[in-house]
PDB file of C-alpha atoms and ligand atoms in Angstrom:
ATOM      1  CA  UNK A 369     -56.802 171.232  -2.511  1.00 95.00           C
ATOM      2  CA  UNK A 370     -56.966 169.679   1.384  1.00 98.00           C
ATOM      3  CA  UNK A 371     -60.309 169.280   2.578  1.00 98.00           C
ATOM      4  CA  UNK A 372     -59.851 171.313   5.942  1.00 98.00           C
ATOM      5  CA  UNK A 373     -62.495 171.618   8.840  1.00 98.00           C
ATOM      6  CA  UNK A 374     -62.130 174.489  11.659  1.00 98.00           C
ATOM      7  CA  UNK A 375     -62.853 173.544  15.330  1.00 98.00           C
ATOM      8  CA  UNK A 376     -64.639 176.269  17.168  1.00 98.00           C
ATOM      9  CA  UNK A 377     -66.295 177.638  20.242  1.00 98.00           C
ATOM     10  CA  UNK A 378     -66.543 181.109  20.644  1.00 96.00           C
ATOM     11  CA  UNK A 379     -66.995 184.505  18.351  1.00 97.00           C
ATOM     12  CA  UNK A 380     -65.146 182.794  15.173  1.00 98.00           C
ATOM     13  CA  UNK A 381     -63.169 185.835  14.320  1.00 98.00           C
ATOM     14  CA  UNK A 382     -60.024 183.310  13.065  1.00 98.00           C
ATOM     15  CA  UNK A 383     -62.433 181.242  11.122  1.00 98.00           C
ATOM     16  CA  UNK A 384     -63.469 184.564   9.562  1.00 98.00           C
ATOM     17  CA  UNK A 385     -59.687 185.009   8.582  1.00 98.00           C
ATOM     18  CA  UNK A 386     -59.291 181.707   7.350  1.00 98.00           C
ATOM     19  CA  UNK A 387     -62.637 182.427   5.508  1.00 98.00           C
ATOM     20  CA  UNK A 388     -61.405 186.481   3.657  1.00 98.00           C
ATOM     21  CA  UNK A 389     -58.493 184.624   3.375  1.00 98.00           C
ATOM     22  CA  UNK A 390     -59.861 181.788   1.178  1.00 98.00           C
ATOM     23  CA  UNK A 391     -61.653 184.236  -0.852  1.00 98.00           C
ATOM     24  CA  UNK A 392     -58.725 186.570  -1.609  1.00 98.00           C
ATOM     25  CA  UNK A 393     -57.035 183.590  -3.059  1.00 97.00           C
ATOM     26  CA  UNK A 394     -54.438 183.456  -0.491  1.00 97.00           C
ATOM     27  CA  UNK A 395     -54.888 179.268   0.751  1.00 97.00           C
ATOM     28  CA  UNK A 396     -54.671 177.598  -2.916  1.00 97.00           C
ATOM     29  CA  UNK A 397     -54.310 174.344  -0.843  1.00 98.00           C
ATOM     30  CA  UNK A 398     -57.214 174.618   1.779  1.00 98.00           C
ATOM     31  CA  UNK A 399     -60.294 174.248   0.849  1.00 98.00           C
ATOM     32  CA  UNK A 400     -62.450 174.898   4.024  1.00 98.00           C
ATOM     33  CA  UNK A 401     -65.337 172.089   4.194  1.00 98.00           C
ATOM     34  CA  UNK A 402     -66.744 171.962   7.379  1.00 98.00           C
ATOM     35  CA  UNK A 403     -66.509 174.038  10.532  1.00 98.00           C
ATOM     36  CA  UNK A 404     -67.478 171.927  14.082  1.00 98.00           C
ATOM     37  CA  UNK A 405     -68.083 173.893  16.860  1.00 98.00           C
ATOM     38  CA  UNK A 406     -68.392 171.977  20.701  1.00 98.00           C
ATOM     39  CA  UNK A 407     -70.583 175.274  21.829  1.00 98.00           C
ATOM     40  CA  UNK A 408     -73.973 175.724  20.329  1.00 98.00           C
ATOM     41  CA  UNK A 409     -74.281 179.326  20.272  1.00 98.00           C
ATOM     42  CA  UNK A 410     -71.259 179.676  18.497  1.00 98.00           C
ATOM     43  CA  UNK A 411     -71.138 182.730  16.533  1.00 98.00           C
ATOM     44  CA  UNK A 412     -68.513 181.140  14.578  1.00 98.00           C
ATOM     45  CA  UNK A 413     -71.333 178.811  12.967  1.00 98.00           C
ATOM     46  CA  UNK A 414     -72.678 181.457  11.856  1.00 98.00           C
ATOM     47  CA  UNK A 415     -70.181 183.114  10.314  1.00 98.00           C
ATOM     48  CA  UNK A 416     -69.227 179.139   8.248  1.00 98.00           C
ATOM     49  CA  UNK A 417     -73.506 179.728   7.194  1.00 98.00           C
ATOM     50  CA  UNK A 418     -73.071 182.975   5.812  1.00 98.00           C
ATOM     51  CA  UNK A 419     -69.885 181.501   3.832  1.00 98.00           C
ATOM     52  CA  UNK A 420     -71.661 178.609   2.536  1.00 98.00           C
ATOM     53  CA  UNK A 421     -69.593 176.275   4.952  1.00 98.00           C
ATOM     54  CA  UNK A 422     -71.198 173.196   6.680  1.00 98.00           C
ATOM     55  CA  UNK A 423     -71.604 173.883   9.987  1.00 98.00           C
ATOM     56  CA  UNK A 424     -72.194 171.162  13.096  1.00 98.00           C
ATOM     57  CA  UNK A 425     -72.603 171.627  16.437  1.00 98.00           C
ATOM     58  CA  UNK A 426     -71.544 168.335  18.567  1.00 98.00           C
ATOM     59  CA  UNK A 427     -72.501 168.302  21.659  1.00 97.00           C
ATOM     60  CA  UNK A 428     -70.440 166.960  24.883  1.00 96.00           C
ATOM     61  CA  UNK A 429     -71.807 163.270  25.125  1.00 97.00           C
ATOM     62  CA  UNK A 430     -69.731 161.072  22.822  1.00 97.00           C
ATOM     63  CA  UNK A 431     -67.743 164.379  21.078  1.00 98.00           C
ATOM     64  CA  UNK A 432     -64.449 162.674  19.303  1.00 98.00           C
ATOM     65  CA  UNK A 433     -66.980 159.927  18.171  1.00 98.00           C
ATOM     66  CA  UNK A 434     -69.054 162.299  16.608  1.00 98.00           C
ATOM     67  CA  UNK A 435     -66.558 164.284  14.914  1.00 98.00           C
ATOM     68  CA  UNK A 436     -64.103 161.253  14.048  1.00 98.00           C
ATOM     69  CA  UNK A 437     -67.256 160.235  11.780  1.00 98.00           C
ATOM     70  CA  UNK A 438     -67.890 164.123  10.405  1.00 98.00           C
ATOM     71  CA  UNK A 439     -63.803 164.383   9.768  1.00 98.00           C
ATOM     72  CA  UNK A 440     -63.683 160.914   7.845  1.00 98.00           C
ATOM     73  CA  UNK A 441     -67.854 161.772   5.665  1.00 98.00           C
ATOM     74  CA  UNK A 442     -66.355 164.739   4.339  1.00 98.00           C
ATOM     75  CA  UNK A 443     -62.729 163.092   3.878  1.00 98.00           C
ATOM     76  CA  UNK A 444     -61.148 165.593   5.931  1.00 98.00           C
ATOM     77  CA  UNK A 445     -57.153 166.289   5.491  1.00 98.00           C
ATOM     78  CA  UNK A 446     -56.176 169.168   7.790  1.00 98.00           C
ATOM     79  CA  UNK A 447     -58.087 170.195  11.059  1.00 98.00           C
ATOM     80  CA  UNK A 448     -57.715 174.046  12.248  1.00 98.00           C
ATOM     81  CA  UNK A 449     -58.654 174.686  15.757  1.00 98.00           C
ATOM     82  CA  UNK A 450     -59.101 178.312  15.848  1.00 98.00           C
ATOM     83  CA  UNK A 451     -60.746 179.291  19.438  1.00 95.00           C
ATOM     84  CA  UNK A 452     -61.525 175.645  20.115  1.00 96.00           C
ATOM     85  CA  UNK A 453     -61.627 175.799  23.767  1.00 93.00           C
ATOM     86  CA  UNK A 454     -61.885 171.600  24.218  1.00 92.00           C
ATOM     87  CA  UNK A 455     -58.856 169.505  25.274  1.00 90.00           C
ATOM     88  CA  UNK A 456     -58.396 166.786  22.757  1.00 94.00           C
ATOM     89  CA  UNK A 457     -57.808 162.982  23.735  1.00 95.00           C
ATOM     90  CA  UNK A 458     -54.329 161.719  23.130  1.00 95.00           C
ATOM     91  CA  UNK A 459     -56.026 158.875  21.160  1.00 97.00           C
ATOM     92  CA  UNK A 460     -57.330 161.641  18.760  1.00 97.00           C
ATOM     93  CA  UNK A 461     -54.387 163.953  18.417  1.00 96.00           C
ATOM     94  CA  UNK A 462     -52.117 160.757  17.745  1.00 96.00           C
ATOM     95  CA  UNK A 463     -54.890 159.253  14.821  1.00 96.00           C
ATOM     96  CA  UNK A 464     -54.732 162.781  13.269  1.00 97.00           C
ATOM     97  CA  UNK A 465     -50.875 163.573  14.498  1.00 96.00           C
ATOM     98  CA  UNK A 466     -49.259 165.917  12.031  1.00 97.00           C
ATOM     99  CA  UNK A 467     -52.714 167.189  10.515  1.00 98.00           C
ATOM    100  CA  UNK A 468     -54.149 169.141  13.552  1.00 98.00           C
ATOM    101  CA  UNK A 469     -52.540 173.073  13.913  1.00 98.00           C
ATOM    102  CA  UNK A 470     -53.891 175.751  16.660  1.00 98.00           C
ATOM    103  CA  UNK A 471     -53.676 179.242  16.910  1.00 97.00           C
ATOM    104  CA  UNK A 472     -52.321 180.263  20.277  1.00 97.00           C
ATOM    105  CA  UNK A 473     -52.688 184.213  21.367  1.00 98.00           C
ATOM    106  CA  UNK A 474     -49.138 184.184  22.680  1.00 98.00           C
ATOM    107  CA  UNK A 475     -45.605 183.773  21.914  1.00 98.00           C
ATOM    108  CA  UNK A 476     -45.283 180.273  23.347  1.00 97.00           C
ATOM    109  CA  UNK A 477     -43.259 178.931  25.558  1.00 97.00           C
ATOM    110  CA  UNK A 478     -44.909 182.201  27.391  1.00 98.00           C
ATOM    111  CA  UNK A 479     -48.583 181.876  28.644  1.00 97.00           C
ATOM    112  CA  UNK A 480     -49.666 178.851  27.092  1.00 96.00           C
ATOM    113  CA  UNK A 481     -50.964 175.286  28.699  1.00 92.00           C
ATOM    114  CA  UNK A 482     -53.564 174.165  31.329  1.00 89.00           C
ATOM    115  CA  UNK A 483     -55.879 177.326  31.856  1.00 91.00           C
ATOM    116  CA  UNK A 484     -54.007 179.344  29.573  1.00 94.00           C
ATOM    117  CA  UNK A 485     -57.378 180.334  26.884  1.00 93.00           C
ATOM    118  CA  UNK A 486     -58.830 183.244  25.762  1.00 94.00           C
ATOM    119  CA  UNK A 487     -58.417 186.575  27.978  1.00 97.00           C
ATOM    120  CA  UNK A 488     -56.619 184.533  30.800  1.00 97.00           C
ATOM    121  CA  UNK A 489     -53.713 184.515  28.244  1.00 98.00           C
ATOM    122  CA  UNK A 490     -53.247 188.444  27.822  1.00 98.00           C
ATOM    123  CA  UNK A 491     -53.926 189.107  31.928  1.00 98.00           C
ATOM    124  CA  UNK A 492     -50.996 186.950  32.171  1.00 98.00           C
ATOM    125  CA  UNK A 493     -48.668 188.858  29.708  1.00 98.00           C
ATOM    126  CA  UNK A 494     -50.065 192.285  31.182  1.00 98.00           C
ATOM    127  CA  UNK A 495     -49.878 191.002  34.710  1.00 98.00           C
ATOM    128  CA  UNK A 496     -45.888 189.915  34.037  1.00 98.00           C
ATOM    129  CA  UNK A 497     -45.277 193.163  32.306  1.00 98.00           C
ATOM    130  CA  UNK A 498     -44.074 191.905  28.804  1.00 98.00           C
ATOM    131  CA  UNK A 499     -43.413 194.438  26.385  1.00 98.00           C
ATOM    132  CA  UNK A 500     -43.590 191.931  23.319  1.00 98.00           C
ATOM    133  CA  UNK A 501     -46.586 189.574  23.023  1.00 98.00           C
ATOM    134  CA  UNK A 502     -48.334 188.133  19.846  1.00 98.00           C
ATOM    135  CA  UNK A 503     -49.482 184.839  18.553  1.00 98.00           C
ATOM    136  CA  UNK A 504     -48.583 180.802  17.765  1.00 98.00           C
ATOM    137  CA  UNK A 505     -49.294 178.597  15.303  1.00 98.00           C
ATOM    138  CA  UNK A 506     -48.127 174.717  16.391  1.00 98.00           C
ATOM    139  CA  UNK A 507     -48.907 171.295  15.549  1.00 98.00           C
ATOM    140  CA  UNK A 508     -51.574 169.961  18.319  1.00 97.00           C
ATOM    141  CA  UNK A 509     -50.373 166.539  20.426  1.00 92.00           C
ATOM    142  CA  UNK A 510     -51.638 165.875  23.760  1.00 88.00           C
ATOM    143  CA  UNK A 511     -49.511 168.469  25.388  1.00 88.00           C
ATOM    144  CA  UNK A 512     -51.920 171.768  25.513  1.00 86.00           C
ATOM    145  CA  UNK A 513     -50.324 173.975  23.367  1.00 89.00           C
ATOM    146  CA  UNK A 514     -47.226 171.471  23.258  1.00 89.00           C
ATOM    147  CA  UNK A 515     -46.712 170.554  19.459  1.00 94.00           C
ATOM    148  CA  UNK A 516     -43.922 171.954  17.222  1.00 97.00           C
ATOM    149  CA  UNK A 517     -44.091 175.502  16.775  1.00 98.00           C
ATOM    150  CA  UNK A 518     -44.995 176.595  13.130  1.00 98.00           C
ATOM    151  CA  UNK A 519     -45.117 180.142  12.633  1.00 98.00           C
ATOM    152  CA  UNK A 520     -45.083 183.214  15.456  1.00 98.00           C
ATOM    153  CA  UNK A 521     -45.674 186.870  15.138  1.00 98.00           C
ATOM    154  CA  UNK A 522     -44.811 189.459  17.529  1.00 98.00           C
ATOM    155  CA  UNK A 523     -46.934 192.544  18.597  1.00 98.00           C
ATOM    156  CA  UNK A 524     -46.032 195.151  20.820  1.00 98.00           C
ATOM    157  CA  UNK A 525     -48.011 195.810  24.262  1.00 98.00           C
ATOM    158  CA  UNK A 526     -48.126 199.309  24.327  1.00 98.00           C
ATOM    159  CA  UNK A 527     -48.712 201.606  28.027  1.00 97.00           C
ATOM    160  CA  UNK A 528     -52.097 201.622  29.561  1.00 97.00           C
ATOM    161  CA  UNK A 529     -53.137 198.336  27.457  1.00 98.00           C
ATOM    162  CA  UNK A 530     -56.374 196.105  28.939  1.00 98.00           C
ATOM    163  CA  UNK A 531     -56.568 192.350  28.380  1.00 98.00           C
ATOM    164  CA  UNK A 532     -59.372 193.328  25.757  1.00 98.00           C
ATOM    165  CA  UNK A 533     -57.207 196.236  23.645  1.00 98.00           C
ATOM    166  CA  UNK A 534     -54.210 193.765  23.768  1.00 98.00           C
ATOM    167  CA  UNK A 535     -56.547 190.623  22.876  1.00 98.00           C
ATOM    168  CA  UNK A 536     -57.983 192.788  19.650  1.00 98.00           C
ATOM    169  CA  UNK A 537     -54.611 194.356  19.024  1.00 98.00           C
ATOM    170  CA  UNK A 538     -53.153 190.197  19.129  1.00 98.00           C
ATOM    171  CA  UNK A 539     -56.004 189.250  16.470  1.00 98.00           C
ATOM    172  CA  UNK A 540     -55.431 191.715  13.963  1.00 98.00           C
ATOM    173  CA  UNK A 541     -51.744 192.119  13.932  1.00 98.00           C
ATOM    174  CA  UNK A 542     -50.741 188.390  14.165  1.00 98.00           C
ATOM    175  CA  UNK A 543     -53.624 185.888  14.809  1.00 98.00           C
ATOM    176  CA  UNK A 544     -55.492 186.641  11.429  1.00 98.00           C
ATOM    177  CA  UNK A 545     -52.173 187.129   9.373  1.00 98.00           C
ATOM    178  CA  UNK A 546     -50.702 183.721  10.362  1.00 98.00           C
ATOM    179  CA  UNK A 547     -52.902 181.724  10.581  1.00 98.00           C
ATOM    180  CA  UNK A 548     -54.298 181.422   7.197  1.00 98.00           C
ATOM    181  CA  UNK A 549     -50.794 181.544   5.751  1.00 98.00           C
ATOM    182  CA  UNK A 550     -49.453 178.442   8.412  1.00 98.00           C
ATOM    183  CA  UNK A 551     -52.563 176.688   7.049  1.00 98.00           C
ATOM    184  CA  UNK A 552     -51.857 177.182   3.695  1.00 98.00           C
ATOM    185  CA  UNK A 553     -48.133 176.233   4.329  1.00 98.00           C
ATOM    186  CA  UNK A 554     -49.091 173.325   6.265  1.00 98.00           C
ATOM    187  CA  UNK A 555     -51.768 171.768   3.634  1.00 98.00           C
ATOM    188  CA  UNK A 556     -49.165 172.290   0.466  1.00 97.00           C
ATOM    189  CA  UNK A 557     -46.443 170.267   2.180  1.00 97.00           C
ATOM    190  CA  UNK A 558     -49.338 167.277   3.023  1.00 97.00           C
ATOM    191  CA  UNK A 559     -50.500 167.577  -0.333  1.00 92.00           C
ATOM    192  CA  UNK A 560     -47.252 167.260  -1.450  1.00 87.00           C
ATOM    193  CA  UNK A 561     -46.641 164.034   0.501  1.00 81.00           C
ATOM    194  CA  UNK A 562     -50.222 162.118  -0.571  1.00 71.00           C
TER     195      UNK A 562
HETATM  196  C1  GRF B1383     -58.909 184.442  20.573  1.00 50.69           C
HETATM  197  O1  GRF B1383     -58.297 185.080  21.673  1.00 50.69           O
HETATM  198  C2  GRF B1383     -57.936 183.455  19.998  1.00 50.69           C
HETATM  199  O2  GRF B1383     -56.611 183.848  20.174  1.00 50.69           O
HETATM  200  C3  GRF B1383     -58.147 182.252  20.823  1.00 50.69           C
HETATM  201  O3  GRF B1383     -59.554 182.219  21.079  1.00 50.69           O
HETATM  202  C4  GRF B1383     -60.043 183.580  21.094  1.00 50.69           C
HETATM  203  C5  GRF B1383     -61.299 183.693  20.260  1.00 50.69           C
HETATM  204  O4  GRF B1383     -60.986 183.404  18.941  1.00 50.69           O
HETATM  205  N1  GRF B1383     -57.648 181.116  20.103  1.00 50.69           N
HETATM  206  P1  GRF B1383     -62.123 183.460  17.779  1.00 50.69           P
HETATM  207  O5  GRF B1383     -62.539 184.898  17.650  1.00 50.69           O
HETATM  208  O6  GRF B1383     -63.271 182.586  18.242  1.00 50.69           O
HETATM  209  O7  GRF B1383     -61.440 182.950  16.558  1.00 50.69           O
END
């Protein structure tokens, strides 16, 4: 099995997939080992406590040092930024290139980069008036939300939809579902290569 850790900042309802997904068997290849999260109130570190999971919170002075030396004490092999709402230095994304993936709450190219996060992303899709939406998995480089694409799921945005009943709808119907199984994919092939 990888040893994987989960970047976070916010309500950790990806990390909670990853997590049921773990448990149902489903990522043979991920073993989830640490969760970091760059916000301190995090619910997200609470949900990695109540799974057994080491949890950190790092805070803003000297970040990437702090969890370059976390990543390498637990021998970290895969790095899952699931509502990580900090832009990475190039200098990290190239150490770690090809072992960082994010989940993206769009169909990228649509709504994604600079000040695309979070609800911003669905007031966007509402405010263009897409019909199809969903979710992006993708390698991280220093282009926000730039790396290869690896897996996308589309969900439907359905007449009279808010930025929160299309952000839920997003989550449970393509967020939750590929994320665990691009992480999975992803830490087979790397496993495969070491
Ligand atoms: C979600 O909209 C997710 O798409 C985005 O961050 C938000 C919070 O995710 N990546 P989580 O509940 O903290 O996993």
């Amino acid at each position: 099995m990888l040893k994987t850790s989960v970047l976070v900042s916010g309500g950790g309802t990806n990390l909670q997939a990853l997590i049921d997904a773990s448990a149902r068997g489903k990522m043979q290849h991920v073993e989830l080992s640490l969760v970091v999260s760059n916000r301190a109130d995090a619910f997200a570190l609470e949900r990695a406590k109540r799974a057994g999971i080491r949890g950190e919170y790092v805070e803003k002075a000297g970040f990437e040092e702090r969890l370059n030396a976390l990543l390498d004490e637990e021998g970290i092999g895969l790095i899952v930024l699931a509502g990580f709402l900090r832009i990475l230095s190039g200098d990290f994304t190239r150490r770690w290139a090809g072992r960082i993936i994010n989940i993206h709450p769009s169909l990228i190219p649509s709504f994604c980069g600079a000040g695309y996060y979070g609800l911003r992303v669905h007031e966007a899709a509402l405010a263009r008036g897409v019909k199809v939406t969903g979710a992006t998995v993708h390698f991280v480089n220093e282009i926000p939300d730039g790396g290869e694409i690896i897996a996308q799921r589309a969900v439907e945005v359905l007449p009279g939809d808010t930025p929160e009943v299309l952000q839920r709808r997003v989550m449970e119907q393509a967020e939750w579902i590929i994320l665990p199984a691009a992480a999975e994919a992803v830490a087979e092939r790397l496993e495969g290569r070491e």
